Coordinates of N, CA and C in Angstrom, one line a residue:
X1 N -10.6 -25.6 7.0 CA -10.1 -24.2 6.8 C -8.6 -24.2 6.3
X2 N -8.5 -23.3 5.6 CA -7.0 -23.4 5.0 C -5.8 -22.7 6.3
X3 N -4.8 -23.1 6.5 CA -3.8 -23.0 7.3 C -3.3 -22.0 7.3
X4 N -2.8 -21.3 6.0 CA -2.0 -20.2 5.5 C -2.9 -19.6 4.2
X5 N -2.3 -18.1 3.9 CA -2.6 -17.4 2.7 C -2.6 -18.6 1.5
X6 N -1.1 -19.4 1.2 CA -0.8 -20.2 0.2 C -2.1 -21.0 -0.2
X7 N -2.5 -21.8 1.4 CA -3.7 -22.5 1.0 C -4.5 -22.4 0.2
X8 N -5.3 -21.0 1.1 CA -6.5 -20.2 0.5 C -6.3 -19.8 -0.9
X9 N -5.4 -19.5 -1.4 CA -5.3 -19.2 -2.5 C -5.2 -20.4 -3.7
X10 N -5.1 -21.5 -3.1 CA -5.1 -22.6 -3.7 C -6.4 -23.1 -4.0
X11 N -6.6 -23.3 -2.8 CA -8.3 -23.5 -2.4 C -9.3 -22.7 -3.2
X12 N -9.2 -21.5 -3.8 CA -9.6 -20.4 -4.4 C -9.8 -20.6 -5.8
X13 N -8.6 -21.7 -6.2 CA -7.9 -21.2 -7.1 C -9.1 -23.2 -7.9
X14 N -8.7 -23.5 -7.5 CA -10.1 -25.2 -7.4 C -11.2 -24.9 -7.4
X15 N -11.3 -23.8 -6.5 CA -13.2 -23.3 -6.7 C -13.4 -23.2 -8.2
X16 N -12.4 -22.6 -9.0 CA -12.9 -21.6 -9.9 C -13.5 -23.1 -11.1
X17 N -13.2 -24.1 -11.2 CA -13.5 -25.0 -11.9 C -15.1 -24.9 -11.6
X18 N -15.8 -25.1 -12.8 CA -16.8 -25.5 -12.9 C -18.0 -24.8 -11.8
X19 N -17.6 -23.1 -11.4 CA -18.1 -22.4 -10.7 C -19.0 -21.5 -11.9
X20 N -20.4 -21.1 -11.2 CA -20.8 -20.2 -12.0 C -20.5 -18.9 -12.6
X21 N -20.4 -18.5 -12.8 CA -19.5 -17.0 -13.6 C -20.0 -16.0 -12.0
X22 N -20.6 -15.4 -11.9 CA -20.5 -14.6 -10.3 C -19.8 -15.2 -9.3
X23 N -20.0 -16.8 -9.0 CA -18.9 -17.3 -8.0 C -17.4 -17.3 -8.9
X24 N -17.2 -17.7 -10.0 CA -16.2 -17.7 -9.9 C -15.4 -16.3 -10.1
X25 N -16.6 -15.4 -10.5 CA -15.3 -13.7 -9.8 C -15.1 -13.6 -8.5
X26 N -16.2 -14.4 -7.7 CA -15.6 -13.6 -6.1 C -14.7 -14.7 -5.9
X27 N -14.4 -16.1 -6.5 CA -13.3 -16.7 -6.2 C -12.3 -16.5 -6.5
X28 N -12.0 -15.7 -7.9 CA -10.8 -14.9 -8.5 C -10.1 -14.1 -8.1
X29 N -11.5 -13.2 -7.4 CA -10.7 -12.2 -6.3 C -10.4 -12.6 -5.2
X30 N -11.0 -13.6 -4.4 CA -10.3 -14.1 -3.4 C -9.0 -14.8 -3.6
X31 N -8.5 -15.0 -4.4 CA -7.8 -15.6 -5.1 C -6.5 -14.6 -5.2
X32 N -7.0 -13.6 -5.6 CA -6.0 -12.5 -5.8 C -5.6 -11.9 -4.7
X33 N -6.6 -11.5 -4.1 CA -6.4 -10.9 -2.6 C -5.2 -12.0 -1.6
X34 N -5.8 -13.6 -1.9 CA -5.2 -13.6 -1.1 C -3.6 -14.4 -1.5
X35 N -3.2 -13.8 -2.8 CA -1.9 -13.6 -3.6 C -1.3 -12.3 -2.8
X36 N -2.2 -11.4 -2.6 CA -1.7 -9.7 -2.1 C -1.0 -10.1 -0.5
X37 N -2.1 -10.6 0.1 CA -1.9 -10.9 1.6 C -0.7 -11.4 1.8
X38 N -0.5 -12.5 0.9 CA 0.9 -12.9 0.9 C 2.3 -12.3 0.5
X39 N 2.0 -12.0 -0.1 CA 3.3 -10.7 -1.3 C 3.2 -9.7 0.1
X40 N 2.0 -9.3 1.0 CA 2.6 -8.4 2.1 C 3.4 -9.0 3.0
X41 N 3.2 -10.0 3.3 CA 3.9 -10.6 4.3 C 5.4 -11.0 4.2
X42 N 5.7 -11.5 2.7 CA 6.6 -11.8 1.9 C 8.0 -10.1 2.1
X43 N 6.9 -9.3 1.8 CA 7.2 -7.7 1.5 C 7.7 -7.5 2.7
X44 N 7.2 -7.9 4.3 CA 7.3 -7.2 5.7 C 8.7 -8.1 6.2
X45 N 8.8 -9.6 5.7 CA 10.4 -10.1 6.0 C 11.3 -9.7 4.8
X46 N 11.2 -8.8 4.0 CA 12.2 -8.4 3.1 C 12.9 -9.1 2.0
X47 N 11.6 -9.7 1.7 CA 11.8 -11.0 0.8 C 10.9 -10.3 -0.6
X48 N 11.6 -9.5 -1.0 CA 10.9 -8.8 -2.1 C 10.7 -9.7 -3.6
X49 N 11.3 -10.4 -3.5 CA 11.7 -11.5 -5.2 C 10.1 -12.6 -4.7
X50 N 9.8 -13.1 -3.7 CA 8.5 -13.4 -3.7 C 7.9 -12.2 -3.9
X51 N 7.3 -11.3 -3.2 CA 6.2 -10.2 -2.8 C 6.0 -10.1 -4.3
X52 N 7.4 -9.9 -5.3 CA 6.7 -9.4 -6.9 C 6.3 -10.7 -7.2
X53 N 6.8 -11.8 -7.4 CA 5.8 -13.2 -7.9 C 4.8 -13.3 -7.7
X54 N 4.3 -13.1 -6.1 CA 2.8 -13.3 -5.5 C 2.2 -11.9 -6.2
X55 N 2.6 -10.8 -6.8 CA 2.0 -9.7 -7.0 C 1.7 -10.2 -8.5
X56 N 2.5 -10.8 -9.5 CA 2.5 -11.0 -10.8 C 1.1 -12.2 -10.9
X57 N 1.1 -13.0 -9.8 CA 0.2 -14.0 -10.1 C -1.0 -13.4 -9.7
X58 N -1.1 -12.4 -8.9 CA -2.6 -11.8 -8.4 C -2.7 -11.1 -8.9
X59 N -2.3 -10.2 -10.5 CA -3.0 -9.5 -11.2 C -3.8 -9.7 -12.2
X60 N -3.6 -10.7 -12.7 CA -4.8 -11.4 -13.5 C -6.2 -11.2 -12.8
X61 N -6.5 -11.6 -11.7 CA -7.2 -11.9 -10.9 C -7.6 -10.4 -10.3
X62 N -6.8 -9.5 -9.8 CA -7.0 -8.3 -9.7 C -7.2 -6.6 -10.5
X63 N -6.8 -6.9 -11.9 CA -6.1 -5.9 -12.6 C -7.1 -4.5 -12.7
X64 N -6.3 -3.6 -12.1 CA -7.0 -2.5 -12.2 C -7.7 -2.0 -10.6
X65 N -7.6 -3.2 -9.9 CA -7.8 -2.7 -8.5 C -7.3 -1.7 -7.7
X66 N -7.4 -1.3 -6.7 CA -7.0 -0.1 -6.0 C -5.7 -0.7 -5.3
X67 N -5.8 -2.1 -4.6 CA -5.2 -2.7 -3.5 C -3.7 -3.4 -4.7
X68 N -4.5 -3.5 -5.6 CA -3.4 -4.2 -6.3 C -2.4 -2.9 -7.1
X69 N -2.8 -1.7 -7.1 CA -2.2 -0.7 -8.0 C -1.3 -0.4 -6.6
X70 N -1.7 -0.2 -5.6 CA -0.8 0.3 -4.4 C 0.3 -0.2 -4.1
X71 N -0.1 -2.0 -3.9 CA 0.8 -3.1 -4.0 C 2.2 -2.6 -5.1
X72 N 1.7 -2.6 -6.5 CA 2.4 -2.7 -7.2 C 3.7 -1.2 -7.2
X73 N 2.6 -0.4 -6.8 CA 4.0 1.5 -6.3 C 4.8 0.8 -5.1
X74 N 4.2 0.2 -3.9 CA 5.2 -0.6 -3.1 C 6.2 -0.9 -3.6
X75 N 6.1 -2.2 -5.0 CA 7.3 -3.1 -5.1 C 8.3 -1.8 -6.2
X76 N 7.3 -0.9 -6.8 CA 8.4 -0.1 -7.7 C 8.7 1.1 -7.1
X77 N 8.8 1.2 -5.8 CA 9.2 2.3 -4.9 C 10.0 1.7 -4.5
X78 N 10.3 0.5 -4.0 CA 11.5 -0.7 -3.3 C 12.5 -0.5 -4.2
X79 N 12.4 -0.8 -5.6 CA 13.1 -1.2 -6.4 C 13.8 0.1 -7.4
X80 N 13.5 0.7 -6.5 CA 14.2 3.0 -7.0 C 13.6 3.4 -7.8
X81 N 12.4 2.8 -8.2 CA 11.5 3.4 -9.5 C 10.6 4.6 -8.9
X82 N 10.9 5.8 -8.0 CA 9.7 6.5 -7.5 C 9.1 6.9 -8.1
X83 N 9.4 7.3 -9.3 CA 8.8 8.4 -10.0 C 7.8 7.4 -10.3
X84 N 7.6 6.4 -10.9 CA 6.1 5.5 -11.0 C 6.0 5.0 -9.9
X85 N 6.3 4.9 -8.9 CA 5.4 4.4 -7.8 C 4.5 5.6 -7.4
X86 N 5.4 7.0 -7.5 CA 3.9 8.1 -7.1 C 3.1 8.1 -8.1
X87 N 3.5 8.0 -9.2 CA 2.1 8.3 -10.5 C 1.3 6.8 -9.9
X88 N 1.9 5.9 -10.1 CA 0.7 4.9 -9.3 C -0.2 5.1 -8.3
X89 N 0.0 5.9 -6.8 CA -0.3 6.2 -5.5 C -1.3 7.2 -6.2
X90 N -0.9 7.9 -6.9 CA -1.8 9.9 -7.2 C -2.6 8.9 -7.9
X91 N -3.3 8.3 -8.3 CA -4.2 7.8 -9.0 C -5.1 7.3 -7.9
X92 N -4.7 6.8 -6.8 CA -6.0 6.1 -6.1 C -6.5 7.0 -4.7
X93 N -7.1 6.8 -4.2 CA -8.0 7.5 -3.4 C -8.0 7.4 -2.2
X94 N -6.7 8.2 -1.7 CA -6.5 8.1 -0.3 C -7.4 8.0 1.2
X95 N -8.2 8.0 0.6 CA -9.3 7.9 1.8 C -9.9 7.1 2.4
X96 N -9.9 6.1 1.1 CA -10.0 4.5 0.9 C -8.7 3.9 1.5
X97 N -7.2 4.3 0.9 CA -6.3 3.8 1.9 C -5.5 4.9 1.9
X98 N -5.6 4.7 3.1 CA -4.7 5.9 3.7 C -3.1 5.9 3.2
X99 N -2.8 4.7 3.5 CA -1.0 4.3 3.1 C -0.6 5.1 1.7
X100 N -1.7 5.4 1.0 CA -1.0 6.2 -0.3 C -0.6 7.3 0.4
X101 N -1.6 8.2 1.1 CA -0.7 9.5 1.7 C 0.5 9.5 2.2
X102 N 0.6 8.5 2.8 CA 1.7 8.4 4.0 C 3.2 8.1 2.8
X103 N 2.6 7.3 2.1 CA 3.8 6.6 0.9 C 4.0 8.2 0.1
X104 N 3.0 8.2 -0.5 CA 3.6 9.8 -0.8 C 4.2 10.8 -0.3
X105 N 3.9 11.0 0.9 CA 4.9 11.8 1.8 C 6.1 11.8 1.7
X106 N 6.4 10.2 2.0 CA 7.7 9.1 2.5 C 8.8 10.1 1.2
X107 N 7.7 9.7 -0.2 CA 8.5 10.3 -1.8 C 8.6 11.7 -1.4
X108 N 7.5 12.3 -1.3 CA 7.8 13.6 -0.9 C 9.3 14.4 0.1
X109 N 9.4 13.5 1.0 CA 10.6 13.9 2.2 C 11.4 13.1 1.1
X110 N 11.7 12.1 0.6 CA 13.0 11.2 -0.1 C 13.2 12.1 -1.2
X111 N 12.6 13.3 -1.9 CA 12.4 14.0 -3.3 C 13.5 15.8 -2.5
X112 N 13.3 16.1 -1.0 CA 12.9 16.8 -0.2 C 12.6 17.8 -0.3
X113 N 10.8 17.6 -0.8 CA 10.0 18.5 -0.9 C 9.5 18.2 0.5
X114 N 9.9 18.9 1.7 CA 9.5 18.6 2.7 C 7.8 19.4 3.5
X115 N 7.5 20.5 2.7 CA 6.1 20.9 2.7 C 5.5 19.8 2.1
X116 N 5.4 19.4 1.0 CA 4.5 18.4 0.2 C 4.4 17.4 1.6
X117 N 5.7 16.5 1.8 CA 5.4 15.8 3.0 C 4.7 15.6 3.9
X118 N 5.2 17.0 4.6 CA 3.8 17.5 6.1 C 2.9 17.4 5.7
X119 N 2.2 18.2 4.6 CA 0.9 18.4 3.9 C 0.5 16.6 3.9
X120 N 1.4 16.0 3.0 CA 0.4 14.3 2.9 C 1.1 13.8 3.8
X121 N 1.3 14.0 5.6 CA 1.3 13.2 6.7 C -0.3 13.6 7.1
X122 N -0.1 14.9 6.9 CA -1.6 15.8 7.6 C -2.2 14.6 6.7
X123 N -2.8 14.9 5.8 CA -3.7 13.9 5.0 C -4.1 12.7 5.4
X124 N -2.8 11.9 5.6 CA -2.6 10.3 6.2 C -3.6 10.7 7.5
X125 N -2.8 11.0 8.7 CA -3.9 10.8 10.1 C -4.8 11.5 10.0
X126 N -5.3 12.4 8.7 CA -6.9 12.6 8.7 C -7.5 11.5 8.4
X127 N -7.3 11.0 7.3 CA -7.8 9.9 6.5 C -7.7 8.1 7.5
X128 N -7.3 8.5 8.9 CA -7.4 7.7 9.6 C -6.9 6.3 9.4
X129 N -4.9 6.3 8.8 CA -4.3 5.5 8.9 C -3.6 4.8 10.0
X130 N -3.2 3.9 9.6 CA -2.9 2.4 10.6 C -1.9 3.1 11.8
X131 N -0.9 3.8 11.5 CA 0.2 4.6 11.6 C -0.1 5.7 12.0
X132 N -1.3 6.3 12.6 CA -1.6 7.9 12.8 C -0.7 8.3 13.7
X133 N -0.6 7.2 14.9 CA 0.2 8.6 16.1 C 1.3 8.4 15.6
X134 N 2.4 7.4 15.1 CA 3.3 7.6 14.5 C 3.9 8.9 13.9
X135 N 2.8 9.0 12.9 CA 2.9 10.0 11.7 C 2.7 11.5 12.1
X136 N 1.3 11.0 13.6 CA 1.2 12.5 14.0 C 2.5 12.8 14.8
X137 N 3.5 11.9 15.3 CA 4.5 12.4 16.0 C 5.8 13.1 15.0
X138 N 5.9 12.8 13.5 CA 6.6 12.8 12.4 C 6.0 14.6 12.2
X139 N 4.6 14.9 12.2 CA 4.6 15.8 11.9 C 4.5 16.9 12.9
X140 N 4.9 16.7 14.3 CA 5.2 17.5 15.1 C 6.5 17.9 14.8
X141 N 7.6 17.0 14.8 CA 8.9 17.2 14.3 C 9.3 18.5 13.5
X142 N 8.3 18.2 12.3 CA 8.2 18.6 11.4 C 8.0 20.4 11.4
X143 N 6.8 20.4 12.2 CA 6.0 21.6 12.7 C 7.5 22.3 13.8
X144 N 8.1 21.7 14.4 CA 9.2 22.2 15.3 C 10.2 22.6 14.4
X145 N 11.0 22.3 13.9 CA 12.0 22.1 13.3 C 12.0 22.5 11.6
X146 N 10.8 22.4 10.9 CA 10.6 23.6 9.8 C 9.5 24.5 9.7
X147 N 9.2 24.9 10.8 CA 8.1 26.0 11.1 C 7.1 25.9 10.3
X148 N 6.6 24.3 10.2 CA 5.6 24.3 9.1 C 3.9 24.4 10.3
X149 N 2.8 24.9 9.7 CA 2.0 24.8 10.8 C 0.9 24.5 9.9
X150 N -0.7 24.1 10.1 CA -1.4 24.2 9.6 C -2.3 24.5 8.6
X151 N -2.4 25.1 7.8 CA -3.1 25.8 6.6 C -2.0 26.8 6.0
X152 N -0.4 26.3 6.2 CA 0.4 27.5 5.5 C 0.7 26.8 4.2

């Protein structure tokens, strides 16, 4: 079994020789995914100059994915590009991952359109992200302090 992300993705990356064309896409994509997995982790010690390498090498392998469009508003939201990191986020399907709500919000409060915000925190802990009581505690705040309430 491989050790680390690096492995697997190496290990992934050997399958694809002389694999039959259906294995070798699910090895591509494993491959890419587990380029993503890394670039998060990369991403979570604030080592952003990897996270975009491991993101540039997993789009070949990924292009056009949901995980990998998210990924990518990540590293151009980091890097002060918001205005394309939301047009990235509005494109995928918060339901599927929640974190676009929540990321959008984040733009929303940093833009301070602070209704938009509440509205896509509400969205996020519907959509039953990682961060709900967090977020549900952000939008109590929120509900206190700008009289925002439910359906207004």
């Amino acid at each position: 079994l491989a050790r680390n992300y690096q492995d697997s993705a190496e290990t992934a990356q050997r399958g694809l020789k002389g694999a039959s064309d259906e294995a070798a896409k699910t090895l591509k994509q494993l491959y890419g995914f587990s380029l993503l997995a890394q670039a998060s982790r990369s991403y979570a010690r604030n080592n952003v100059k990897s996270a975009t390498a491991e993101i540039k090498k997993a789009t070949p392998s990924l292009e056009g994915s949901d995980d990998l469009v998210f990924a990518q508003g990540v590293l151009a939201y980091a890097s002060g590009k918001h205005d394309a990191a939301a047009r990235m986020w509005k494109k995928l399907d918060g339901r599927k991952i929640p974190e676009v709500y929540a990321n959008l919000g984040i733009a929303a409060d940093d833009a301070g359109d602070r209704k938009g915000a509440y509205d896509l925190y509400r969205r996020y802990v519907a959509a039953g992200g990682k961060e709900s009581e967090r977020v549900r505690r952000w939008i109590e705040l929120k509900e206190k302090f700008f009289s925002f309430r439910e359906g207004q």
